[in-house]
Coordinates of C-alpha atoms and ligand atoms in Angstrom, one line a residue:
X82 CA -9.3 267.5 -116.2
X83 CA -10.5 264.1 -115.4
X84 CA -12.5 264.2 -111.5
X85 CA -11.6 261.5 -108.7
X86 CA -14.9 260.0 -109.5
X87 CA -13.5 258.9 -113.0
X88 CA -11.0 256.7 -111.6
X89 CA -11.5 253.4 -109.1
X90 CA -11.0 253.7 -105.7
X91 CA -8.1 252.5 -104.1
X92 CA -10.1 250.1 -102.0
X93 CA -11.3 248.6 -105.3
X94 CA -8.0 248.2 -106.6
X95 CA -6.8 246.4 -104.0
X96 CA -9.9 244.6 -103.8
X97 CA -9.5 243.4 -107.4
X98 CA -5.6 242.5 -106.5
X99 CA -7.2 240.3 -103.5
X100 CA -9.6 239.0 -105.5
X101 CA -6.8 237.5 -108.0
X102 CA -5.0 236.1 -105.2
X103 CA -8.0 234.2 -103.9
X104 CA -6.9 231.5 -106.5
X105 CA -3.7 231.4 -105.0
X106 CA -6.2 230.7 -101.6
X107 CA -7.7 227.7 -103.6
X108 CA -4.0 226.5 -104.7
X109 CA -3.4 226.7 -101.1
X110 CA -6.2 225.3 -99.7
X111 CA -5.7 222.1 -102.0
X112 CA -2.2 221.5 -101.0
X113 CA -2.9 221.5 -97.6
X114 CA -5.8 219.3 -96.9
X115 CA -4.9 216.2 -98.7
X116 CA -2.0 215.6 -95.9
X117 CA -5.0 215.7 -93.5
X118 CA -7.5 214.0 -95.4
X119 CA -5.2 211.0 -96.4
X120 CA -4.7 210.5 -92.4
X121 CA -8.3 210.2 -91.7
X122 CA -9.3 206.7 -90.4
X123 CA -13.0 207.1 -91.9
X124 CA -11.5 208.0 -95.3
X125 CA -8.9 205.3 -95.9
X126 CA -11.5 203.0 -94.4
X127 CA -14.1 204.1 -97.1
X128 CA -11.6 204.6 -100.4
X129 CA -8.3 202.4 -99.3
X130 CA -9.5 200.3 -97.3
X131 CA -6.7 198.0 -97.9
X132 CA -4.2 200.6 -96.8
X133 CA -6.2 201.6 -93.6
X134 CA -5.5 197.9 -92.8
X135 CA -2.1 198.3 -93.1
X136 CA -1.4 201.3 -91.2
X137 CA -3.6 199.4 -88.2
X138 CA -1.8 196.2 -88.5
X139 CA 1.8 196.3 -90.2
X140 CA 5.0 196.1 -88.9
X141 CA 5.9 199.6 -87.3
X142 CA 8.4 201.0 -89.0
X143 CA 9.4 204.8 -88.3
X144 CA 10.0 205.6 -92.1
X145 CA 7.5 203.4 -93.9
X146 CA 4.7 203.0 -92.7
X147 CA 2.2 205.3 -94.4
X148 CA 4.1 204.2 -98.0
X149 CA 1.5 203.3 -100.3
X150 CA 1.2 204.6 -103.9
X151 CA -2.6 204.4 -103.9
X152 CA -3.0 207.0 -101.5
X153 CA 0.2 209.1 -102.9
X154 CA -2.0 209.5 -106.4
X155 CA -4.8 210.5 -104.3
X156 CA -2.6 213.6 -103.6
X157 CA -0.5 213.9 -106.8
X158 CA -3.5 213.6 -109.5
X159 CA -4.4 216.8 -108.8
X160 CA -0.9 217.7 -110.3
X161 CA -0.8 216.2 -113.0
X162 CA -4.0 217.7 -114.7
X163 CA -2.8 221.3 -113.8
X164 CA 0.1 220.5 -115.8
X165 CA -1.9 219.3 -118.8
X166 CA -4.5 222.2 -117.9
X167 CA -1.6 225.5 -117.8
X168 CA -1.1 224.9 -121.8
X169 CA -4.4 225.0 -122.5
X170 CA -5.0 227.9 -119.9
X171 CA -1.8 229.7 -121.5
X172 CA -4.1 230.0 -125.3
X173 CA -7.4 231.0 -123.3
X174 CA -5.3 233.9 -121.3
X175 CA -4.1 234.9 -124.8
X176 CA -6.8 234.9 -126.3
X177 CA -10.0 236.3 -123.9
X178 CA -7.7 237.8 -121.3
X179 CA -6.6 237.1 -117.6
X180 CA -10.5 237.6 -116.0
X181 CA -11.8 235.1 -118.1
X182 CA -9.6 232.3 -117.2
X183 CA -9.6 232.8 -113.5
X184 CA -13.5 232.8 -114.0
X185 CA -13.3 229.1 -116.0
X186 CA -10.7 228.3 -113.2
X187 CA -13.4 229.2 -110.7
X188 CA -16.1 227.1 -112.4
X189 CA -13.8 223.8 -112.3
X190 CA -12.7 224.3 -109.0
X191 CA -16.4 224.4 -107.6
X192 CA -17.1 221.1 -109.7
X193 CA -14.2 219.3 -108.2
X194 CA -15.1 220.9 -105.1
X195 CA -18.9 219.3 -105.5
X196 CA -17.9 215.6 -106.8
X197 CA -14.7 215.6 -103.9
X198 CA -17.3 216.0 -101.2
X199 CA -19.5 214.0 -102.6
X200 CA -17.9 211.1 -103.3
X201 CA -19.3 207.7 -102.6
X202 CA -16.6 205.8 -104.8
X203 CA -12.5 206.0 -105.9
X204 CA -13.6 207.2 -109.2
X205 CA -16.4 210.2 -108.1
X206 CA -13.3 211.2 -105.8
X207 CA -10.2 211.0 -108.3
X208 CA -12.5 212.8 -110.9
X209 CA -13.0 215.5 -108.5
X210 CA -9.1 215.7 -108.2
X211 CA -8.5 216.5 -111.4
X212 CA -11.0 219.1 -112.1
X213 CA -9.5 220.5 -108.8
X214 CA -6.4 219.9 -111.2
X215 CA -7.7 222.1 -114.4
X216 CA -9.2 224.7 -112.3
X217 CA -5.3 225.1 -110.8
X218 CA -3.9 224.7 -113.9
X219 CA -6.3 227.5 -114.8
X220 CA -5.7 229.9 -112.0
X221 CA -2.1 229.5 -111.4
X222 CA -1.5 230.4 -114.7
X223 CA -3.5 233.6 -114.9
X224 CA -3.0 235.2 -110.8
X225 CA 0.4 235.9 -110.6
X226 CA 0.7 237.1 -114.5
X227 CA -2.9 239.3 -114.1
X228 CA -0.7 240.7 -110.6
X229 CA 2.5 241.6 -112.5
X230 CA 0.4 243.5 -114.9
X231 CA -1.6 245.3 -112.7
X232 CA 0.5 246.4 -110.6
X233 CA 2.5 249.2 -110.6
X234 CA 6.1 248.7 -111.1
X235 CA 7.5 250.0 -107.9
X236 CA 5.7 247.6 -105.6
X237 CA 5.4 244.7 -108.3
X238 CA 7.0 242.5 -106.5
X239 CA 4.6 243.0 -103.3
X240 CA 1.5 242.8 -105.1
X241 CA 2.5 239.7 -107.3
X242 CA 3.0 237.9 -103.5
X243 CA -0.1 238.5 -102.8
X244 CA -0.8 235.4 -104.8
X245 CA 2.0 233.8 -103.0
X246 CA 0.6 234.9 -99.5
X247 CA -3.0 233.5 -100.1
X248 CA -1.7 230.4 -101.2
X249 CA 0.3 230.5 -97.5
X250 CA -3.4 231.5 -96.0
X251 CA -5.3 228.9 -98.1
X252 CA -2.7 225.6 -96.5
X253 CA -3.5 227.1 -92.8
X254 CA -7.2 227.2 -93.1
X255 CA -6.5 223.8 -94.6
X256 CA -4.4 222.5 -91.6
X257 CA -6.8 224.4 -89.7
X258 CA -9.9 222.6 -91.1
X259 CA -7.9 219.3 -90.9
X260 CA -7.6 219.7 -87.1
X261 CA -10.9 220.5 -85.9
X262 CA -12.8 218.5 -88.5
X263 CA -10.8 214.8 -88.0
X264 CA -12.9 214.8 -84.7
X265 CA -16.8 214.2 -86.7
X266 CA -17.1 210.8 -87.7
X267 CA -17.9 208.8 -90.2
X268 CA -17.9 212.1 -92.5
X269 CA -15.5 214.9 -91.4
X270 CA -13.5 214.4 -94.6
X271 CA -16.1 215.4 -96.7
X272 CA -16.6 218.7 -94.6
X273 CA -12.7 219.5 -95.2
X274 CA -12.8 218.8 -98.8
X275 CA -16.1 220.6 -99.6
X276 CA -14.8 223.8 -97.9
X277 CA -12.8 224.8 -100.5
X278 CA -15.8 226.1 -102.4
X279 CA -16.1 229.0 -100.3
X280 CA -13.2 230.3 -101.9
X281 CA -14.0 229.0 -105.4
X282 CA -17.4 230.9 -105.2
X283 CA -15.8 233.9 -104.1
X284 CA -13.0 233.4 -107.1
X285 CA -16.3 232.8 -109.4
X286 CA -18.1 236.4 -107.9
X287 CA -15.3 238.4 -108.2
X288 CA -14.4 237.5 -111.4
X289 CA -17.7 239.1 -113.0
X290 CA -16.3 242.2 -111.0
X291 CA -12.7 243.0 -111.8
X292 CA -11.6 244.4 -115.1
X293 CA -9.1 243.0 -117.2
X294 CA -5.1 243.8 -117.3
X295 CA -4.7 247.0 -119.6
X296 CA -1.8 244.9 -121.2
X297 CA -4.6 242.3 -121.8
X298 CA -7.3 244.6 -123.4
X299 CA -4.4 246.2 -125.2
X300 CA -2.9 243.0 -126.8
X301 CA -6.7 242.0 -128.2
X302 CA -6.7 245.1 -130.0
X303 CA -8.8 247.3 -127.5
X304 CA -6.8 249.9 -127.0
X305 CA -9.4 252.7 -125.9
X306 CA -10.8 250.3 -123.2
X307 CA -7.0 249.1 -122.3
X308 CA -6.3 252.8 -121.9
X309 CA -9.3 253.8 -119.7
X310 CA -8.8 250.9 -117.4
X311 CA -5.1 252.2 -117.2
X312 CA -5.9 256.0 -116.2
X313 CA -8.6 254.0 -113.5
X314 CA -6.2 251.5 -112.0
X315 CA -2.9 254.4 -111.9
X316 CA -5.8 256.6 -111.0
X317 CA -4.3 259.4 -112.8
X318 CA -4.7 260.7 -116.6
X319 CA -0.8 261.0 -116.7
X320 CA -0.1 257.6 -118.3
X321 CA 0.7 257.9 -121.8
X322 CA 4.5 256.7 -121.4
X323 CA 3.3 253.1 -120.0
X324 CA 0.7 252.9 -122.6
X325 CA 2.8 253.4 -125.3
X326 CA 5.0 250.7 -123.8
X327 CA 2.1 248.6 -123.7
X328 CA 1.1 248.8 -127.1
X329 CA 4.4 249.0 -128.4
X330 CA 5.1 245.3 -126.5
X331 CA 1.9 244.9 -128.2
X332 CA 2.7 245.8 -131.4
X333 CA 5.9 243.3 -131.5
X334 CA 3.7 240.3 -130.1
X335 CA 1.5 240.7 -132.6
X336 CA 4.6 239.9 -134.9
X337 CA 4.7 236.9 -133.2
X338 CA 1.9 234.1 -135.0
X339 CA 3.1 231.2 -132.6
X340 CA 4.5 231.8 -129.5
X341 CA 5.8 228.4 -128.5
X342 CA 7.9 228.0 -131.9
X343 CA 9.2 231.8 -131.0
X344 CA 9.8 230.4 -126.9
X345 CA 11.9 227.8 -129.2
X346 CA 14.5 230.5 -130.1
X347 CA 17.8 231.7 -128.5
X348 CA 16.2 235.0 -127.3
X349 CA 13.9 233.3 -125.4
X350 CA 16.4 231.0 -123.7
X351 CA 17.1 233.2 -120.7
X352 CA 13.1 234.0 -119.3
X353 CA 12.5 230.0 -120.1
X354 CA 15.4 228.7 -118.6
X355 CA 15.2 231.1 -115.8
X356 CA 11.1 230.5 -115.3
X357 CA 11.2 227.0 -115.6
X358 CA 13.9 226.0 -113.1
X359 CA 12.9 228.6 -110.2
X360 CA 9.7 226.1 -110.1
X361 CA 12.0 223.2 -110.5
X362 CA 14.3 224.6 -107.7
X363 CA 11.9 225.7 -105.8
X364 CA 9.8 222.1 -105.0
X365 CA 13.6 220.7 -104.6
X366 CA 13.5 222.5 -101.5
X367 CA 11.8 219.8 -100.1
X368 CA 9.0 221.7 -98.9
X369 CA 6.4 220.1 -100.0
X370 CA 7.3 217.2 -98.6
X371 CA 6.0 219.3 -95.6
X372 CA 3.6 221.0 -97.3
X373 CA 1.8 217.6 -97.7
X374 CA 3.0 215.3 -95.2
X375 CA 3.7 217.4 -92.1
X376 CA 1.8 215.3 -89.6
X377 CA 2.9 212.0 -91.4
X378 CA 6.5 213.1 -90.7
X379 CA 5.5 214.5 -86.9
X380 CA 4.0 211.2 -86.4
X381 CA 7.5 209.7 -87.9
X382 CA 9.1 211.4 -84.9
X383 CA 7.1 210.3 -82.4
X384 CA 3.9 212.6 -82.1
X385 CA 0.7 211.5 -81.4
X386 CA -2.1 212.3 -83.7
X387 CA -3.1 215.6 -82.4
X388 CA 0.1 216.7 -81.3
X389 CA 1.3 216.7 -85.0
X390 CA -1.9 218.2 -87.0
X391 CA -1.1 221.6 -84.0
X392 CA 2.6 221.4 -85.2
X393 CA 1.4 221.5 -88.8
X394 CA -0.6 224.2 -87.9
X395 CA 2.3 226.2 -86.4
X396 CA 4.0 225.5 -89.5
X397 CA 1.2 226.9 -91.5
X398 CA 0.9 230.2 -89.4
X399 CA 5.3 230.4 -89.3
X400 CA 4.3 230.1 -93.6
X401 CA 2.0 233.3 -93.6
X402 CA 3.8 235.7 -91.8
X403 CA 7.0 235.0 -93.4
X404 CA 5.8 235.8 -96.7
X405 CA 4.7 239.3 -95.4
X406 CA 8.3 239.9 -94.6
X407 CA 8.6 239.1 -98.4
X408 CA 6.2 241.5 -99.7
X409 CA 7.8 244.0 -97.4
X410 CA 11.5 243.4 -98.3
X411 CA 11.2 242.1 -102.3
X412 CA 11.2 245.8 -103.5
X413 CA 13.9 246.8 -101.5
X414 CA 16.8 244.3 -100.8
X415 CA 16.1 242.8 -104.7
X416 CA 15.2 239.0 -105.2
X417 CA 18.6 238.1 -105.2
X418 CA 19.5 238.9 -101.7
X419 CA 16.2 236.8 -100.5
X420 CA 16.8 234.0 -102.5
X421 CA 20.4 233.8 -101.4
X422 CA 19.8 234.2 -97.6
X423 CA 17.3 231.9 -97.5
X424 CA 19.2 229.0 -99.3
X425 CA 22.1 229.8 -96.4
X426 CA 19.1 228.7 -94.3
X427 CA 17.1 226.5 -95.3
X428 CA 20.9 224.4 -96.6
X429 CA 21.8 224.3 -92.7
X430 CA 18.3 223.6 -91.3
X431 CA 17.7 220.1 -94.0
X432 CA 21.5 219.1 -92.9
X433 CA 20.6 219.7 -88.8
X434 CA 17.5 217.8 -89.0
X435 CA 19.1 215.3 -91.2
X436 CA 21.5 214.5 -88.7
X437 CA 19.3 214.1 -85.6
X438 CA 16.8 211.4 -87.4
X439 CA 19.9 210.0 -88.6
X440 CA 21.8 209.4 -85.5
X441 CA 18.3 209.3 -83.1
X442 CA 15.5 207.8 -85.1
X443 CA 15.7 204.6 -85.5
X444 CA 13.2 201.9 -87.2
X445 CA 11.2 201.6 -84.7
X446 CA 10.9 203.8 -81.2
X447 CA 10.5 207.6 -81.4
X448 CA 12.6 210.6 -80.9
X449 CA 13.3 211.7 -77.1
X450 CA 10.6 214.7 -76.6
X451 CA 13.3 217.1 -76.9
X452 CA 15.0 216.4 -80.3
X453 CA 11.6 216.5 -81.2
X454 CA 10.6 219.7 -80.6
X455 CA 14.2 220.4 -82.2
X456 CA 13.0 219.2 -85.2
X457 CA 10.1 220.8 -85.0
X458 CA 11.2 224.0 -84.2
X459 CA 14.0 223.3 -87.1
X460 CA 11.6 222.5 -89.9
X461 CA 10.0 226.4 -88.7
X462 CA 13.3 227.7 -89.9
X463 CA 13.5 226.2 -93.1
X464 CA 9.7 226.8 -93.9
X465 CA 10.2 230.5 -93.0
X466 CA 13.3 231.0 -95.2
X467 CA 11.0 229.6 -98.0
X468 CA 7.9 231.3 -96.9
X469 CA 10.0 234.9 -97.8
X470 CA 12.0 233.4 -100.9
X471 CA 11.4 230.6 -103.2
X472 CA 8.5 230.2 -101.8
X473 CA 6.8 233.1 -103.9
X474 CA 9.2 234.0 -106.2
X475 CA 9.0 231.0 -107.9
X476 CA 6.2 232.5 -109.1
X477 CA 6.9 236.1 -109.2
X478 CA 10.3 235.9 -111.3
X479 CA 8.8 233.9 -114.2
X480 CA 5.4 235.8 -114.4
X481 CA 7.9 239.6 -114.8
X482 CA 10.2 238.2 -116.9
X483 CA 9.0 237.1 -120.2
X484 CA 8.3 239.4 -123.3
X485 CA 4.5 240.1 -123.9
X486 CA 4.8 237.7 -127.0
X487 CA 6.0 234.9 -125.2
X488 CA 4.3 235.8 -122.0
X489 CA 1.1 233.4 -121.4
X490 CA 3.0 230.6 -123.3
X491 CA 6.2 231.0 -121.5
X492 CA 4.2 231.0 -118.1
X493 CA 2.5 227.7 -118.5
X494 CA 6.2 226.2 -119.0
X495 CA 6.4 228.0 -115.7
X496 CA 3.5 226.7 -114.2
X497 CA 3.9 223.0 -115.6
X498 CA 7.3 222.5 -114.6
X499 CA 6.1 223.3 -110.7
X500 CA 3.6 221.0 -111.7
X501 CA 5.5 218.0 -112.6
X502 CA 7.8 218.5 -110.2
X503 CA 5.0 219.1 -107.2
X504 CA 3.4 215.8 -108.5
X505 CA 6.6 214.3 -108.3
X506 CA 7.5 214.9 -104.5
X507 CA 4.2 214.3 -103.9
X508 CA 4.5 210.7 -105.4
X509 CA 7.8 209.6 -104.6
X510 CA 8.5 210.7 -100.8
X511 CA 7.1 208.7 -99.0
X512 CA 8.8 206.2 -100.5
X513 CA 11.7 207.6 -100.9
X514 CA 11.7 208.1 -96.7
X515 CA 10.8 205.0 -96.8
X516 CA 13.9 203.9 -99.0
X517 CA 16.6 206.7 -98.0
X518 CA 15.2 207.3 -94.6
X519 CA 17.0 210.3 -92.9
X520 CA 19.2 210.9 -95.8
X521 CA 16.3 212.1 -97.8
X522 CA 17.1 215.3 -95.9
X523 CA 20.6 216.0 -97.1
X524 CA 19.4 214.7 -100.6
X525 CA 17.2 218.0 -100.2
X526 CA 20.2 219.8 -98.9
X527 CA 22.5 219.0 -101.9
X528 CA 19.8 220.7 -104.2
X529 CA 19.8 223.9 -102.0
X530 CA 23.4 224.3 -102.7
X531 CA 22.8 223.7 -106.5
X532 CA 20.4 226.9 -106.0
X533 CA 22.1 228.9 -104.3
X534 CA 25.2 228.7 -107.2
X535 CA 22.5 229.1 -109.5
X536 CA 21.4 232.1 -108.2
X537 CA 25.1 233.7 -108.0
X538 CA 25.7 233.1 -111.5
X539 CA 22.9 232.9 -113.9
X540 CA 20.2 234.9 -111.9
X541 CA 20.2 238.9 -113.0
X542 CA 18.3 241.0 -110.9
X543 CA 15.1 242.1 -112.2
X544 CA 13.6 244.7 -108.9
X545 CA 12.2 248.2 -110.4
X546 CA 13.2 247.1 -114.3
X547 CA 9.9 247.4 -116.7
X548 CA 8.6 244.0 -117.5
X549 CA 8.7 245.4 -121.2
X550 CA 12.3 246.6 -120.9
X551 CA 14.0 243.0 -119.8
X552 CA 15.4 242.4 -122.7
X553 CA 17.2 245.7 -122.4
X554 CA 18.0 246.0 -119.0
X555 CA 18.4 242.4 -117.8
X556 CA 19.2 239.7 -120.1
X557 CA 21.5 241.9 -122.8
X558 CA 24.0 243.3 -120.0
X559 CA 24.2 239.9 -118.0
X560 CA 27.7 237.8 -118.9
X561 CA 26.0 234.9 -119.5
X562 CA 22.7 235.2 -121.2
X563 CA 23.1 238.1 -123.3
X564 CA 25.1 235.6 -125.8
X565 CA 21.4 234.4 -126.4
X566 CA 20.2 237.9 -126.9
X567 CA 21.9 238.7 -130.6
X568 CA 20.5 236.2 -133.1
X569 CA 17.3 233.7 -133.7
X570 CA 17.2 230.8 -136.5
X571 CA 15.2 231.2 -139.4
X572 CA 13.2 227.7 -140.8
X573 CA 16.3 226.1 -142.3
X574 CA 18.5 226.8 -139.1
X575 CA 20.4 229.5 -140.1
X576 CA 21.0 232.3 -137.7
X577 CA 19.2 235.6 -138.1
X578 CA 19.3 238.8 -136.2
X579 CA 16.2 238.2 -132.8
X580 CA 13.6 240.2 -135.4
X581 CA 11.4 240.8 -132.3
X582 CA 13.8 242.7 -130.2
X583 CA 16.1 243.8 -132.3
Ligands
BGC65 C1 4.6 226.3 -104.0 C2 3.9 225.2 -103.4 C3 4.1 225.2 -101.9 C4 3.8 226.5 -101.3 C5 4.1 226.5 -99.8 C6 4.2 227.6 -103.3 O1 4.9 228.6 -103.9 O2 4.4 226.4 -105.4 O3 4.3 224.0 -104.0 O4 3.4 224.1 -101.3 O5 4.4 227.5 -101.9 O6 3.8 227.7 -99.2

């Protein structure tokens, strides 16, 4: 009979699951400070200084007046090396486990962290960027998939949005931060970027502390350590029917030499089809185009300076404690009734605010102070329907979803795809509000109906099923993708029975 002492206790566990989510904190923290940063006089004035000359001096024009694709690359860079970064991360997680990737994560992060605050020229600071870049690449790609693991499968879903909440935690300190810190001159910006290696030391710490995913130890052959760490984290001895699952799921991965020709098959259409365009849907939401430029577009309507980094940070605290109603609700109602609401609201709140910058904002001039607030209170809505749907299960439905086999390599499609798609927005709105102007809202809208068929159709549930019994349970009883499910193709094309899962 094992004793209590034997196993961890359950403050550990949860401080190993808060741990892991800390690199959703850095995530966070990235996304929301550039927004701020970018708005800083002393910072265009030492890195753009063309643009701060601009903003002083152009034409005023409502929609285009912070359009520049200098500064936009400042913010998207970082993107675009996390989506290089997750393939690489994907073989690391494979092969030396979940810790040790969120520990490499941890080391770029506090490089980028120490060359961003540094920075005494473009290239010291764009450098900085992208390391910030690997280190997400790095992080995103292990959290949520070390948090499905270790979890245990009737609160999955809660524990996974942990990730989700700390990235919600890390844009308010970031909006935070921004706010108090735009007030010390000439260097305040370098105070709001170094701050994020408080959280990438803590990431660093803690990732000498926690243990591994059993599924982890398990799949790199050790199976008495895997089954120890099991027994510690269930905190019972009881837990021979999950291992077996494990190193059964093992077992077939280990069939599988290269995982991104086998994510190439029909049986692997539905998890990458499925994990790909949750993160593709999900940043068609339009929300980072708050995310990033909330008090660019709160100065769009007619808010002074201060007045829009507060409403930014009203939208950052509406953020956090609407994803607690998630973690609350996902085990319960089912991601399928979240993600549905939410498009229901987020479609009506892109099409109201559409409408009142369309009929009231003009080129030049402001909104009237109430159809601000309006809009303020209306982009609350939509950020609060996201905050407890897309929002985190973007990440949560990709990272329970895919066979062990195709698991790591299937995620960093995952991960990439939000990438792309995060640098993307991040590049292109401002110009395209400067270009579309209040239609850029229903263009937004339009997608949010595109998802919310999507999820009717093609989107099974997946709340209380095994991750190692999807194929199963999910994708063989659902209309549409368990055509996939029957046959793979050998090397000359010819179709074989899916050897894997048979
Ligand atoms: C998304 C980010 C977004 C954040 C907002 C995350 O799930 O991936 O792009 O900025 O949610 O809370």
């Amino acid at each position: 009979m094992a004793n209590d002492k034997q196993f961890y206790s359950k403050p550990f566990i949860v401080f190993c699951w808060l741990i892991a989510a800390v690199g959703g904190l850095m995530f966070g923290y990235d996304i929301g400070i550039s927004g701020g940063v970018t708005a800083m006089d002393d910072f265009l004035l030492k890195f753009f200084p063309a643009v701060y000359a601009k903003k002083r001096f152009a034409r005023e024009d409502n929609y285009c007046k912070f359009d520049d694709q200098r500064v936009q690359l400042f913010t998207s860079s970082l993107y675009l090396a996390a989506l290089v970064s997750s393939f690489f991360a994907s073989k690391v997680c494979t092969k030396y486990g979940r810790k040790q990737t969120m520990l490499v994560a941890s080391g770029f992060y506090l490089l980028g962290v120490a060359l961003n605050a540094a920075a005494n020229n473009l290239i010291m600071l764009i450098v900085g960027r992208i390391l910030l870049g690997f280190g997400v690449g790095f992080g995103n790609e292990a959290v949520p998939v070390f948090l499905s693991e270790i979890a245990p499968l009737n609160y999955r879903g809660a524990v996974n949005i942990l990730f989700q909440l700390f990235v919600t935690i890390g844009i308010l300190c970031a909006n935070l931060v921004n706010f108090f810190v735009s007030e010390y001159h000439p260097w305040g910006w370098r105070l709001a970027l170094g701050l994020a290696g408080v959280p990438a030391f803590m990431l660093f710490l803690g990732s000498f502390v926690i243990p591994d995913t059993p599924t982890s130890l398990i799949e790199r052959g050790q199976l008495q350590n895997g089954r120890t760490i099991l027994q510690k984290i269930r905190r019972t001895e009881e837990i021979d029917d999950e291992y077996n699952q494990i190193v059964h799921a093992s077992e077939l991965a280990h069939q599988v030499t290269n995982p991104f020709k086998k994510l190439a098959q029909p049986s692997s259409r539905p998890p990458l089809v499925i994990g790909m365009l949750m993160q593709v849907f999900q940043q068609f939401t339009g929300i980072n185009a708050i995310m990033f430029y909330a008090p660019v577009l709160f100065q769009t309507v007619g808010f002074k300076n201060d007045a829009s980094l507060l409403s930014s940070v009203i939208i950052g605290l509406v953020n956090v404690f609407s994803t607690l109603v998630s973690i609350k609700t996902v085990d319960k109602f089912g991601r399928r009734a979240l993600l549905l609401q939410a498009c229901c609201q987020m479609f009506i709140t892109q099409t109201v605010i559409g409408i009142i910058m369309l009929s009231d904002l003009k080129t030049t001039g402001s909104l009237g102070h109430v159809e601000a607030i309006v809009v303020v209170l209306l982009v609350c809505l939509f950020v609060m329907s996201f905050a407890w749907s897309w929002g985190p299960l973007g990440w949560l439905i990709p990272s329970e979803t895919f066979p062990l086999e195709t698991r790591t390599a299937g995620f960093a499609f995952a991960v990439s795809s939000n990438m792309f798609f995060t640098f993307v927005i991040a590049q292109a709105f401002l110009s395209m509000m400067c270009h579309m102007r209040a239609t850029i809202f229903f263009f937004f809208a339009a997608w949010i109906l595109v998802m919310g068929l999507f999820v009717v159709f093609f989107l099974p549930e997946t709340k209380n099923v095994p991750i190692d019994d999807m194929n199963e349970r999910v994708w063989k009883q659902h209309w549409f993708w368990k055509k996939y499910m029957d046959c793979d193709h050998d090397q000359n094309g010819h179709k074989v029975p899916n050897q894997i899962h048979p």
